[in-house]
Amino acid sequence: DTGVSQDPRHKITKRGQNVTFRCDPISEHNRLYWYRQTLGQGPEFLTYFQNEAQLEKSRLLSDRFSAERPKGSFSTLEIQRTEQGDSAMYLCASSPEGVEVEVAFFGQGTRLTVV
Amino acid sequence: AQKITQTQPGMFVQEKEAVTLDCTYDTSDPSYGLFWYKQPSSGEMIFLIYQGSYDQQNATEGRYSLNFQKARKSANLVISASQLGDSAMYFCAMRENPPGGADGLTFGKGTHLIIQP
């Protein structure tokens, strides 16, 4: 299967700990997005990469959140000093550039629970 | 103001009936795209259908069609001949085209569709 892959699928952490999530996009896709989805809501856009360049990060929720895509392939999302309000599903999506309709394909997400 | 509004938090529909899921949007950008995604309980967002703001005809993909009324800023999803496997959350989303390039999708709150046998 060559879809978007996210790891881990589930993460339980104690408040104050740091967590890191990984996303492997579809191999030929150069655009990569991170979203957060809380219970009962639609996904909320966080940040966006084109290849290794982070083109949009103003929507990151606080300076505790950071994302990287060092070689333009996989990406990581780190949350430092986690809080209970960070509990959510974190979704990654990828899309190709230069096509008539740019459809974002999503992974299955990482569900974070902060206790 | 919300950019994407889905007014139906939940819907129950009999199997084999057609169902319409409502979506209205708000943008001042002349160029935008509208998307519908399905999210089953497994969590993955599955792309269903796309409508561009300049498209003259309503989009169709198999049993899915999009009733696009640009003047009303409405992009309702129609599912014909519903099946039990259609039970899921459905999200309407919009991509605008701000200066500087592409941006992420803005999603509505979703509609929980349950198909009853």
CSV table of C-alpha atoms in Angstrom, one decimal:
chain,number,residue,atom,x,y,z
A,1,ASP,CA,0.0,0.0,0.0
A,2,THR,CA,1.4,3.4,-1.0
A,3,GLY,CA,-1.0,5.6,0.9
A,4,VAL,CA,-0.1,8.2,3.6
A,5,SER,CA,1.3,6.5,6.7
A,6,GLN,CA,1.3,7.8,10.2
A,7,ASP,CA,3.1,6.5,13.3
A,8,PRO,CA,2.2,5.8,16.0
A,9,ARG,CA,-1.5,5.3,15.6
A,10,HIS,CA,-2.1,5.9,19.3
A,11,LYS,CA,-0.1,7.7,21.9
A,12,ILE,CA,-0.8,8.2,25.6
A,13,THR,CA,1.5,10.6,27.4
A,14,LYS,CA,1.6,12.3,30.7
A,15,ARG,CA,1.1,16.1,30.9
A,16,GLY,CA,4.4,17.9,30.5
A,17,GLN,CA,6.1,15.3,28.4
A,18,ASN,CA,7.2,15.8,24.8
A,19,VAL,CA,5.8,13.8,21.9
A,20,THR,CA,6.8,13.4,18.3
A,21,PHE,CA,4.6,12.0,15.5
A,22,ARG,CA,5.8,10.8,12.1
A,23,CYS,CA,4.2,11.1,8.7
A,24,ASP,CA,5.3,9.4,5.5
A,25,PRO,CA,3.5,10.9,2.5
A,26,ILE,CA,2.7,9.3,-0.8
A,27,SER,CA,6.1,9.1,-2.5
A,28,GLU,CA,5.5,11.3,-5.5
A,29,HIS,CA,3.7,14.0,-3.5
A,30,ASN,CA,5.8,17.1,-2.7
A,31,ARG,CA,3.1,18.9,-0.5
A,32,LEU,CA,2.5,17.8,3.0
A,33,TYR,CA,0.0,19.1,5.5
A,34,TRP,CA,-0.7,18.6,9.2
A,35,TYR,CA,-4.2,19.0,10.8
A,36,ARG,CA,-5.6,18.6,14.2
A,37,GLN,CA,-9.1,17.2,14.9
A,38,THR,CA,-10.8,17.4,18.2
A,39,LEU,CA,-13.9,15.5,19.2
A,40,GLY,CA,-17.0,16.6,17.3
A,41,GLN,CA,-15.1,19.0,15.0
A,42,GLY,CA,-13.7,19.0,11.5
A,43,PRO,CA,-9.9,18.9,11.0
A,44,GLU,CA,-8.1,22.2,11.7
A,45,PHE,CA,-5.2,23.1,9.4
A,46,LEU,CA,-1.9,23.5,11.3
A,47,THR,CA,1.0,23.8,8.8
A,48,TYR,CA,2.1,23.0,5.3
A,49,PHE,CA,5.3,22.0,3.5
A,50,GLN,CA,6.3,22.1,-0.1
A,51,ASN,CA,9.3,19.8,-0.4
A,52,GLU,CA,11.4,20.7,2.7
A,53,ALA,CA,10.2,24.3,2.9
A,54,GLN,CA,7.6,25.1,5.6
A,55,LEU,CA,5.4,27.6,3.8
A,56,GLU,CA,2.8,28.1,6.4
A,57,LYS,CA,3.2,27.8,10.1
A,58,SER,CA,1.3,30.7,11.5
A,59,ARG,CA,-1.6,28.4,12.3
A,60,LEU,CA,0.5,26.3,14.6
A,61,LEU,CA,-1.4,26.4,17.9
A,62,SER,CA,1.4,27.7,20.1
A,63,ASP,CA,5.2,27.8,20.2
A,64,ARG,CA,5.1,24.3,21.8
A,65,PHE,CA,4.2,22.9,18.4
A,66,SER,CA,6.9,22.5,15.7
A,67,ALA,CA,7.1,20.5,12.5
A,68,GLU,CA,10.0,19.5,10.2
A,69,ARG,CA,10.4,17.9,6.9
A,70,PRO,CA,14.2,17.7,6.6
A,71,LYS,CA,14.7,16.0,3.3
A,72,GLY,CA,11.4,16.7,1.7
A,73,SER,CA,10.1,13.2,2.3
A,74,PHE,CA,8.8,12.2,5.7
A,75,SER,CA,7.7,14.8,8.3
A,76,THR,CA,7.6,15.0,12.1
A,77,LEU,CA,5.3,17.0,14.3
A,78,GLU,CA,6.5,17.6,17.9
A,79,ILE,CA,4.6,18.9,20.8
A,80,GLN,CA,6.6,20.0,23.8
A,81,ARG,CA,5.3,20.2,27.4
A,82,THR,CA,2.0,18.6,26.4
A,83,GLU,CA,-1.2,19.8,28.0
A,84,GLN,CA,-4.5,18.0,28.4
A,85,GLY,CA,-6.0,20.3,25.8
A,86,ASP,CA,-3.6,18.8,23.2
A,87,SER,CA,-5.5,15.6,23.3
A,88,ALA,CA,-6.8,15.1,19.7
A,89,MET,CA,-6.3,13.3,16.5
A,90,TYR,CA,-3.4,14.6,14.5
A,91,LEU,CA,-3.8,14.0,10.7
A,92,CYS,CA,-1.3,14.2,8.0
A,93,ALA,CA,-2.1,14.7,4.3
A,94,SER,CA,-0.1,14.9,1.1
A,95,SER,CA,-0.9,16.1,-2.4
A,96,PRO,CA,0.9,16.5,-5.7
A,97,GLU,CA,1.8,19.8,-7.2
A,98,GLY,CA,1.0,21.0,-10.7
A,99,VAL,CA,-2.1,18.9,-11.3
A,100,GLU,CA,-5.5,20.3,-12.4
A,101,VAL,CA,-7.2,19.2,-9.1
A,102,GLU,CA,-5.0,19.1,-6.1
A,103,VAL,CA,-6.6,16.5,-3.9
A,104,ALA,CA,-5.2,15.9,-0.4
A,105,PHE,CA,-4.9,12.3,0.7
A,106,PHE,CA,-5.0,11.7,4.4
A,107,GLY,CA,-3.4,9.2,6.7
A,108,GLN,CA,-5.3,7.4,9.4
A,109,GLY,CA,-4.0,9.8,12.0
A,110,THR,CA,-2.3,9.6,15.4
A,111,ARG,CA,-4.6,9.8,18.4
A,112,LEU,CA,-3.0,11.6,21.3
A,113,THR,CA,-4.3,11.3,24.8
A,114,VAL,CA,-2.6,13.5,27.5
A,115,VAL,CA,-3.3,12.3,31.0
B,1,ALA,CA,-17.8,34.0,10.8
B,2,GLN,CA,-17.6,30.3,9.9
B,3,LYS,CA,-16.2,29.7,6.4
B,4,ILE,CA,-17.9,26.3,6.1
B,5,THR,CA,-21.3,25.6,7.6
B,6,GLN,CA,-22.9,22.1,7.8
B,7,THR,CA,-26.2,22.5,9.5
B,8,GLN,CA,-27.1,18.8,9.9
B,9,PRO,CA,-25.2,17.3,12.9
B,10,GLY,CA,-26.8,13.9,12.3
B,11,MET,CA,-29.0,12.2,9.8
B,12,PHE,CA,-30.8,8.9,9.7
B,13,VAL,CA,-31.7,7.5,6.2
B,14,GLN,CA,-33.2,4.3,5.1
B,15,GLU,CA,-31.0,2.0,2.9
B,16,LYS,CA,-31.4,2.6,-0.8
B,17,GLU,CA,-32.8,6.1,-0.4
B,18,ALA,CA,-31.0,9.1,-1.7
B,19,VAL,CA,-29.6,11.6,0.8
B,20,THR,CA,-28.5,15.2,0.6
B,21,LEU,CA,-25.9,16.6,3.0
B,22,ASP,CA,-25.9,20.4,3.2
B,23,CYS,CA,-22.9,22.7,3.0
B,24,THR,CA,-22.7,26.4,2.6
B,25,TYR,CA,-19.4,28.4,2.4
B,26,ASP,CA,-18.2,31.9,2.7
B,27,THR,CA,-15.3,33.4,0.7
B,28,SER,CA,-14.4,36.5,-1.2
B,29,ASP,CA,-11.8,34.7,-3.2
B,30,PRO,CA,-13.0,34.3,-6.9
B,31,SER,CA,-11.0,31.1,-7.2
B,32,TYR,CA,-11.6,28.3,-4.8
B,33,GLY,CA,-12.2,24.6,-4.6
B,34,LEU,CA,-14.8,22.6,-2.7
B,35,PHE,CA,-14.3,19.1,-1.4
B,36,TRP,CA,-16.3,16.4,0.3
B,37,TYR,CA,-14.6,13.8,2.5
B,38,LYS,CA,-15.9,10.7,4.3
B,39,GLN,CA,-14.5,9.7,7.7
B,40,PRO,CA,-15.5,6.2,8.9
B,41,SER,CA,-15.0,5.2,12.5
B,42,SER,CA,-11.4,4.1,11.6
B,43,GLY,CA,-10.5,7.8,11.3
B,44,GLU,CA,-9.1,8.1,7.8
B,45,MET,CA,-10.4,10.9,5.7
B,46,ILE,CA,-11.5,9.5,2.3
B,47,PHE,CA,-11.8,11.9,-0.6
B,48,LEU,CA,-15.2,11.7,-2.4
B,49,ILE,CA,-15.7,14.6,-4.8
B,50,TYR,CA,-14.4,18.0,-5.9
B,51,GLN,CA,-16.0,21.1,-7.4
B,52,GLY,CA,-14.0,24.1,-8.7
B,53,SER,CA,-15.4,27.5,-8.5
B,54,TYR,CA,-15.2,28.0,-12.2
B,55,ASP,CA,-16.6,24.6,-13.1
B,56,GLN,CA,-19.8,25.0,-15.2
B,57,GLN,CA,-21.2,21.6,-14.5
B,58,ASN,CA,-21.9,19.9,-11.2
B,59,ALA,CA,-19.3,17.3,-10.3
B,60,THR,CA,-20.3,13.6,-10.3
B,61,GLU,CA,-18.3,10.5,-9.1
B,62,GLY,CA,-20.3,7.3,-9.2
B,63,ARG,CA,-23.1,7.5,-6.6
B,64,TYR,CA,-21.9,10.9,-5.4
B,65,SER,CA,-22.9,14.2,-7.0
B,66,LEU,CA,-22.4,17.7,-5.9
B,67,ASN,CA,-25.2,20.2,-6.2
B,68,PHE,CA,-23.2,23.4,-6.7
B,69,GLN,CA,-25.2,26.7,-6.5
B,70,LYS,CA,-22.5,29.4,-6.7
B,71,ALA,CA,-24.8,32.4,-6.1
B,72,ARG,CA,-26.1,30.8,-2.9
B,73,LYS,CA,-22.6,29.7,-1.9
B,74,SER,CA,-23.9,26.2,-1.5
B,75,ALA,CA,-22.3,22.8,-2.3
B,76,ASN,CA,-24.5,20.0,-1.2
B,77,LEU,CA,-23.5,16.4,-1.5
B,78,VAL,CA,-26.0,14.0,-2.9
B,79,ILE,CA,-25.6,10.2,-2.4
B,80,SER,CA,-27.8,8.1,-4.5
B,81,ALA,CA,-29.0,4.7,-3.5
B,82,SER,CA,-27.5,4.8,0.0
B,83,GLN,CA,-25.8,1.6,1.3
B,84,LEU,CA,-25.1,0.5,4.9
B,85,GLY,CA,-21.4,1.2,4.3
B,86,ASP,CA,-22.1,4.9,3.7
B,87,SER,CA,-22.6,5.3,7.5
B,88,ALA,CA,-19.8,7.7,8.5
B,89,MET,CA,-19.0,11.3,9.2
B,90,TYR,CA,-19.1,13.5,6.1
B,91,PHE,CA,-17.1,16.7,5.9
B,92,CYS,CA,-17.3,19.6,3.5
B,93,ALA,CA,-14.1,21.6,3.0
B,94,MET,CA,-12.8,24.5,1.0
B,95,ARG,CA,-9.5,25.5,-0.4
B,96,GLU,CA,-9.0,29.2,-1.2
B,97,ASN,CA,-6.0,30.6,-3.1
B,98,PRO,CA,-4.4,33.3,-1.1
B,99,PRO,CA,-1.5,35.3,-2.4
B,100,GLY,CA,1.7,33.3,-2.2
B,101,GLY,CA,0.3,29.9,-3.1
B,102,ALA,CA,-1.8,27.1,-1.8
B,103,ASP,CA,-3.1,26.9,1.7
B,104,GLY,CA,-4.7,24.1,3.7
B,105,LEU,CA,-8.3,23.1,3.7
B,106,THR,CA,-11.0,24.7,5.9
B,107,PHE,CA,-13.4,22.0,7.1
B,108,GLY,CA,-17.0,22.2,8.4
B,109,LYS,CA,-18.0,20.4,11.6
B,110,GLY,CA,-19.4,17.5,9.7
B,111,THR,CA,-22.6,15.5,9.4
B,112,HIS,CA,-22.9,12.1,11.0
B,113,LEU,CA,-24.9,9.9,8.5
B,114,ILE,CA,-26.4,6.7,9.7
B,115,ILE,CA,-27.9,4.3,7.1
B,116,GLN,CA,-30.6,2.1,8.5
B,117,PRO,CA,-31.5,-1.3,7.0
